[in-house]
XYZ file of C-alpha atoms in Angstrom:
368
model
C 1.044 54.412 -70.623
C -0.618 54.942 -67.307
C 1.644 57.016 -65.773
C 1.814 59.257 -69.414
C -1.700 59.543 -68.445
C -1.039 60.307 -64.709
C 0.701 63.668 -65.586
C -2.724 64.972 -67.803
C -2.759 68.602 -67.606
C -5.256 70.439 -69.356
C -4.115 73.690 -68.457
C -1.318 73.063 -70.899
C -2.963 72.010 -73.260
C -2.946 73.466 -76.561
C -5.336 74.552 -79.697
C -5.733 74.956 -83.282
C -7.521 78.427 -82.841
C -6.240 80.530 -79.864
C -9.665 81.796 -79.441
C -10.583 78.522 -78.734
C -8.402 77.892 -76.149
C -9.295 80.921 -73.937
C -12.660 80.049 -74.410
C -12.582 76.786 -73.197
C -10.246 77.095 -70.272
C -13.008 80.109 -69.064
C -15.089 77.047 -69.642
C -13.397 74.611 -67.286
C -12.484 77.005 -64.248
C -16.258 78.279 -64.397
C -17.363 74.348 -64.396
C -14.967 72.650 -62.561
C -12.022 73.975 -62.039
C -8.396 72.167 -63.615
C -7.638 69.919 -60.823
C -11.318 68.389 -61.216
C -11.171 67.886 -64.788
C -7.785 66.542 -65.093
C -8.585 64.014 -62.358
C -11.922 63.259 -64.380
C -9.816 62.894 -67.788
C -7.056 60.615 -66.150
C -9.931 58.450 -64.533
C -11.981 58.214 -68.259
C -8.500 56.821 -69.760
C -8.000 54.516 -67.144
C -10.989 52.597 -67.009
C -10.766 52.616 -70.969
C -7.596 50.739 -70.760
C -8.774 48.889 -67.596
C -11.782 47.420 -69.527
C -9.726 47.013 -72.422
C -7.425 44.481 -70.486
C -10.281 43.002 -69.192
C -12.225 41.893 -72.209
C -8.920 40.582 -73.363
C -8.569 38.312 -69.885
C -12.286 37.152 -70.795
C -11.891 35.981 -74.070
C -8.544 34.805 -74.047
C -8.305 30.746 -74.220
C -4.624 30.325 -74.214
C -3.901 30.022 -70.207
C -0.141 31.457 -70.052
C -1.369 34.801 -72.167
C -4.445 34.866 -69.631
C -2.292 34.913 -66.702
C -0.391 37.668 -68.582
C -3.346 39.715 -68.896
C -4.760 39.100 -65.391
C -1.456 40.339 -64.037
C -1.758 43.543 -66.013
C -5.196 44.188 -64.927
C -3.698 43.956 -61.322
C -1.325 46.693 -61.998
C -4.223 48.623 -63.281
C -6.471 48.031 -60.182
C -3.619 48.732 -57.703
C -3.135 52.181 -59.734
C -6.985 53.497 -59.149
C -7.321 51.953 -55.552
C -9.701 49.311 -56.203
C -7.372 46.827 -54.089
C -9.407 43.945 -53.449
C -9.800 43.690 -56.979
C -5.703 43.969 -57.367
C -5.546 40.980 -54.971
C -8.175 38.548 -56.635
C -6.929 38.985 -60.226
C -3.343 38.643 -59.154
C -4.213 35.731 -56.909
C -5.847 34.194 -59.889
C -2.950 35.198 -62.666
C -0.311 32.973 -59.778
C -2.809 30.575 -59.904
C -2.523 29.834 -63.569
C 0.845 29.960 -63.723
C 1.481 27.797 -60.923
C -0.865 24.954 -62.448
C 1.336 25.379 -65.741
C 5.028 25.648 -64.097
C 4.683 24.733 -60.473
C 5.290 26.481 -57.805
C 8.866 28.553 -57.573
C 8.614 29.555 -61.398
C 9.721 32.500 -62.442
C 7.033 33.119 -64.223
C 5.143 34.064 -60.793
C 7.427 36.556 -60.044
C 5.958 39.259 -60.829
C 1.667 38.593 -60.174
C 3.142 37.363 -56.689
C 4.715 40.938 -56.451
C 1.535 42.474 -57.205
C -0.526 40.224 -55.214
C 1.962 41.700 -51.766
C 1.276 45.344 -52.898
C -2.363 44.959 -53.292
C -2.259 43.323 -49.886
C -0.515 46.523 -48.641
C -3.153 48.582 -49.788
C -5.495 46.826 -48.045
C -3.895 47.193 -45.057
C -3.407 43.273 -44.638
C 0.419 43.828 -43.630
C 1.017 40.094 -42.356
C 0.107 38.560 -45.137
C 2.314 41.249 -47.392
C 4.976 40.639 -45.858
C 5.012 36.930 -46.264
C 3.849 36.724 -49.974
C 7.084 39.616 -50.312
C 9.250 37.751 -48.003
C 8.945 35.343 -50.455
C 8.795 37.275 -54.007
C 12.040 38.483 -52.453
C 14.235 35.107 -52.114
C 12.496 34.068 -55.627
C 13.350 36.930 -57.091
C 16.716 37.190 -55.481
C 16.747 33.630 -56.983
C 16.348 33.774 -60.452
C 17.137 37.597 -61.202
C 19.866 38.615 -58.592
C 20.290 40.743 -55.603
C 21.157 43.792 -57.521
C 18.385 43.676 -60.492
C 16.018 46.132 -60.283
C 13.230 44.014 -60.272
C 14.729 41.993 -57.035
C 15.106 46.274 -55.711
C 11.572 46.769 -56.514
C 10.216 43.807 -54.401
C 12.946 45.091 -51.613
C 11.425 48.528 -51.621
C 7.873 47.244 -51.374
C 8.904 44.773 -48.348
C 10.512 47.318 -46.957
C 7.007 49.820 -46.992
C 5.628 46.910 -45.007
C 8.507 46.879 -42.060
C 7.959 50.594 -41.624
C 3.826 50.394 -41.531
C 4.388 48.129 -39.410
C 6.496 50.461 -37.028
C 9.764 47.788 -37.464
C 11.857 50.771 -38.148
C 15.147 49.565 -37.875
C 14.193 46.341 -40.695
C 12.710 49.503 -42.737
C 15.773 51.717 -42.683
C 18.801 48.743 -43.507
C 16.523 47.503 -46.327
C 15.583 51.251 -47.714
C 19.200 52.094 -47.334
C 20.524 49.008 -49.491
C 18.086 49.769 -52.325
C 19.214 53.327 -51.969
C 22.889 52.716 -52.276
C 22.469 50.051 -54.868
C 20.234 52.477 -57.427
C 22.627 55.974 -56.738
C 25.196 53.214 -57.980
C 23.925 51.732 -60.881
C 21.291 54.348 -62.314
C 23.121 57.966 -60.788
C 20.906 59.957 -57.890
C 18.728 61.944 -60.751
C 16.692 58.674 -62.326
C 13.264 58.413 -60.577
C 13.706 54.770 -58.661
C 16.888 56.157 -56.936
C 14.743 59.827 -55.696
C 11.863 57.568 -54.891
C 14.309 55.305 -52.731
C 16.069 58.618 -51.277
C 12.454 59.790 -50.109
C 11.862 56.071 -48.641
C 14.545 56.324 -46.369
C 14.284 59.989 -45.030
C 10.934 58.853 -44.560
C 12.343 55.937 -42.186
C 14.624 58.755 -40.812
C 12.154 61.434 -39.616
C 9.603 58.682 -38.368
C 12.842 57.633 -35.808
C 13.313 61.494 -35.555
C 16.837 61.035 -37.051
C 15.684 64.554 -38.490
C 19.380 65.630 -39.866
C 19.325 62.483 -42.083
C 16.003 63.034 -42.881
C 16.066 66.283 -43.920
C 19.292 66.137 -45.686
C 17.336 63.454 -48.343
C 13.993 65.969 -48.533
C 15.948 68.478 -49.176
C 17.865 66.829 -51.800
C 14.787 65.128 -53.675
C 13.302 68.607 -53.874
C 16.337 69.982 -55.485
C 16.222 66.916 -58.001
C 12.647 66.815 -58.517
C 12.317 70.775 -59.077
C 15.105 70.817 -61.344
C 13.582 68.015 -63.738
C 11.123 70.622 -65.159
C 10.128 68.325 -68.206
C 9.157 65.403 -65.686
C 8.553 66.892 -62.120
C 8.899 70.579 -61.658
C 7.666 72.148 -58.504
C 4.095 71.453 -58.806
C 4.313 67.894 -59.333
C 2.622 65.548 -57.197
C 5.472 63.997 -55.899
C 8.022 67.299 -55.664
C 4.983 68.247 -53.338
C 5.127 64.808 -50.985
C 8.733 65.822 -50.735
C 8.270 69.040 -49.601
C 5.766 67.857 -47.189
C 7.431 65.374 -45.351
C 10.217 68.070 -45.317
C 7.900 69.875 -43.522
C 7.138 67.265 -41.153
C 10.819 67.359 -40.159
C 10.688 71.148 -39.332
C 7.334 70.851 -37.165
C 9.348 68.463 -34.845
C 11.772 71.141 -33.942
C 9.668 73.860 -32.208
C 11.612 76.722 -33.433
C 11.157 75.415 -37.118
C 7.328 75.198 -36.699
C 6.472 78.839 -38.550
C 8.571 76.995 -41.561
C 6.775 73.953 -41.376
C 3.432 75.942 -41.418
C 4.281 78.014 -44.675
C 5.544 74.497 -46.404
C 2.050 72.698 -45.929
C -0.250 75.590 -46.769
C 1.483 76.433 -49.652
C 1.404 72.228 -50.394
C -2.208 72.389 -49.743
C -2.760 75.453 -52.227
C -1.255 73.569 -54.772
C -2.065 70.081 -54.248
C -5.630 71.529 -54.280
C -5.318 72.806 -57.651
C -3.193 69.920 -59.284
C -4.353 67.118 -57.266
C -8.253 67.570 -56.107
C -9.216 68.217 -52.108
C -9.856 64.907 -51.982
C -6.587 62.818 -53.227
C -4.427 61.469 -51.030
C -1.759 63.987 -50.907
C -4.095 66.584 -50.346
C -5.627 64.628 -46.834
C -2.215 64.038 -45.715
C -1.031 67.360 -45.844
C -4.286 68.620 -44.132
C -3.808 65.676 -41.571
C -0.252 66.708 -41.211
C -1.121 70.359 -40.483
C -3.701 69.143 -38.293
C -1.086 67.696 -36.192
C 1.145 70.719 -36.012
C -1.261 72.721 -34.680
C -2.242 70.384 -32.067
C 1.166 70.124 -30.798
C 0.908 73.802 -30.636
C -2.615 73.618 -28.427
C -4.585 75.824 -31.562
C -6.962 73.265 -30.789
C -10.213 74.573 -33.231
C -7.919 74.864 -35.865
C -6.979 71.558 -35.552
C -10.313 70.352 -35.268
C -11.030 71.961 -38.792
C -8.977 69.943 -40.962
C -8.532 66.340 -38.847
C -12.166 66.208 -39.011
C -12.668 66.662 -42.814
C -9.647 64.257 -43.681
C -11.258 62.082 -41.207
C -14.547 62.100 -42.430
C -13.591 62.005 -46.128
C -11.472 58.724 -45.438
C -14.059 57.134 -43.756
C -16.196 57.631 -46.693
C -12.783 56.261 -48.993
C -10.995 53.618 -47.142
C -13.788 52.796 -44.149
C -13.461 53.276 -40.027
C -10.879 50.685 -39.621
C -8.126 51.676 -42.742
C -5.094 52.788 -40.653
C -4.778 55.975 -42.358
C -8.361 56.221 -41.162
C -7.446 55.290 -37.911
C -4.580 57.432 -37.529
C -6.705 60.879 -38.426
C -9.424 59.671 -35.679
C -6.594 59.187 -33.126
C -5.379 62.612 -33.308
C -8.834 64.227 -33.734
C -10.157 62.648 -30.747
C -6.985 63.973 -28.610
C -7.716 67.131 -30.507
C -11.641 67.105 -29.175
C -10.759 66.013 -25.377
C -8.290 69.553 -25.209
C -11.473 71.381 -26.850
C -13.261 69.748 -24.381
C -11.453 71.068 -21.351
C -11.384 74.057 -23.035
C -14.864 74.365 -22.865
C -15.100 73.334 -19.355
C -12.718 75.940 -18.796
C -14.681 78.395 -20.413
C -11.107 79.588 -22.367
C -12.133 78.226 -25.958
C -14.432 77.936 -28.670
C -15.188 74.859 -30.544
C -13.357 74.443 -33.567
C -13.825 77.608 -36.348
C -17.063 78.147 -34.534
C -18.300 74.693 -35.794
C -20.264 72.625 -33.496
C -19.923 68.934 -33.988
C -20.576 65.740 -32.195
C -17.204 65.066 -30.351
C -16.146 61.581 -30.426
C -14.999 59.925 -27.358
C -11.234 59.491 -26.532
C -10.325 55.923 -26.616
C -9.154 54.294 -23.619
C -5.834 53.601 -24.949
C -5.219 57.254 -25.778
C -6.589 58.824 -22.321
C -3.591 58.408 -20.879
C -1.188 59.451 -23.323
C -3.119 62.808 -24.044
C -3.032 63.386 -19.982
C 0.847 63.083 -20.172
């Protein structure tokens, strides 16, 4: 039901009276604008069912169907972002179960699965990988190596090795779930494109960029061609595209291409998606990047310091993804400052901010 909910368009919507229609979508694009609304309608239905769940944890005396519930309202969490609450209600649903079956039921499987991704989203990656590392062998266990619930607790293990840069673990794991889901469920079923975008992912971050690109390229075809459930505008045909562009803007003469891909992602992640989602930062952060490498320093400056400042405001100084923007930015801001010194650039898009300072670690690196 949530992710029925996920793909809310209003813009497709439809009306008794035609007149209606027209009048109402003049309505929304004076007001808001689609990609605010939608986001609005998708968050109203998913605190509905979130507080639905809830109330039904609060009330409920019999302890197994509590557990039940407490695991479902983890799911929920994890899906809006409110992680620490994913970890404490799937921490208490193991609880529960535990008291009733012990420890190594497989009952636990799956709030101890949810309990590793929340962790993950809070950037806590040593403890996610040992609450997977074991979901995995219990899984493995009691389900098989080749059920796709045993995959799904691969794949999310897997997400840890690569945040935590232990690429080679990343890429053998990604590439056994791959193999295992083109298999059993043929490359067009959604686990197997979102396991083929997992490992180009692994690919391009160890600049293995003919691997990489060869899965982009395919997911896009895949994704584009599922009009009734992707299409080219959806969220996730777009992350596809975009990390296809990250491939070009490591290869200098493929730079122009990788420009065109993320502003005509951002465009559209803008409209379908909100300036503020995820997506929509990483593709400005990504853009940031390429024209760093490509010294159009103020323009970098533009968008590294809004995704930076709007992800302090979302995930706090410290998040990783937050980290990573300010890393950049403040290589971006020492080359604007020499610049200046220079008396060869202008600050940003005629902008003036505060610069931040370069951190020690990085002074080095942005001299070489």
């Amino acid at each position: 039901f949530l992710q029925v909910i996920s793909g809310v368009r209003l813009e497709d919507a439809e009306a008794q009276d035609a007149a209606d229609k027209i009048k109402i979508e003049e309505l929304v694009v004076r007001r808001l604008g689609f990609a605010k609304a939608n986001q609005m309608v998708i968050k109203a239905m998913r605190e509905w069912v979130k507080s639905t769940v809830k109330n039904q944890a609060g009330v409920e005396s019999e302890q197994e169907v509590k557990a039940n519930y407490l695991t479902a309202l983890s799911r929920i969490d994890y899906l809006t972002s409110t992680y620490t609450d994913a970890q404490q209600h799937a921490e208490q649903a193991l609880a529960i179960l535990k008291e009733i079956h012990g420890d190594g039921h497989s009952s636990t499987l799956l709030p101890m699965r949810h309990w590793a991704v929340s962790l993950q989203g809070l950037g806590k990656l040593d403890d996610a990988e040992r609450v997977g590392s074991q979901c995995l062998e219990l899984s493995k266990q009691f389900l098989g190596e080749d059920n796709q619930e045993t995959l799904k607790v691969a794949n999310n293990l897997a997400n840890v090795y690569l945040k935590q840069e232990r690429f080679g673990e990343a890429e053998a794991l990604f590439r056994s779930v791959l193999e295992k889901r083109r298999r059993d469920l043929g490359s067009s079923d959604v686990s197997t494109l979102t396991s083929m975008f997992n490992l180009g992912f692994v690919y391009e971050k160890q600049n293995k960029l003919p691997q990489a690109e060869a899965l982009f390229l395919e997911c896009v075809k895949e994704r584009t061609a599922q009009k009734e459930k992707f299409g080219p505008r959806h969220a996730e045909t777009l992350r596809c595209r975009g990390s296809l562009a990250n491939c070009y803007a490591k290869q200098e003469h493929r730079q122009a291409e990788a420009e065109r891909l993320y502003l005509d992602n951002l465009f559209k992640q803008k409209r379908v998606l909100g300036a503020e989602h995820f997506s929509t930062l990483q593709t400005m952060h990504d853009l940031g990047v390429l024209y760093y490498r490509q010294k159009k320093h103020g323009l970098a400056q533009h968008f590294l310091a809004v995704v930076y400042d709007t992800r302090v405001a979302a995930l706090g100084k410290t998040h990783h993804y937050t980290v990573a923007t300010r890393d950049v930015l403040a290589l971006c801001e020492e080359a604007l400052r020499e610049e200046e010194e220079k008396g060869d650039g202008l600050l940003g898009l005629g902008v003036k901010r505060t610069l931040m300072p370069l951190p020690p670690a990085l002074r080095q690196s942005h001299k070489d």
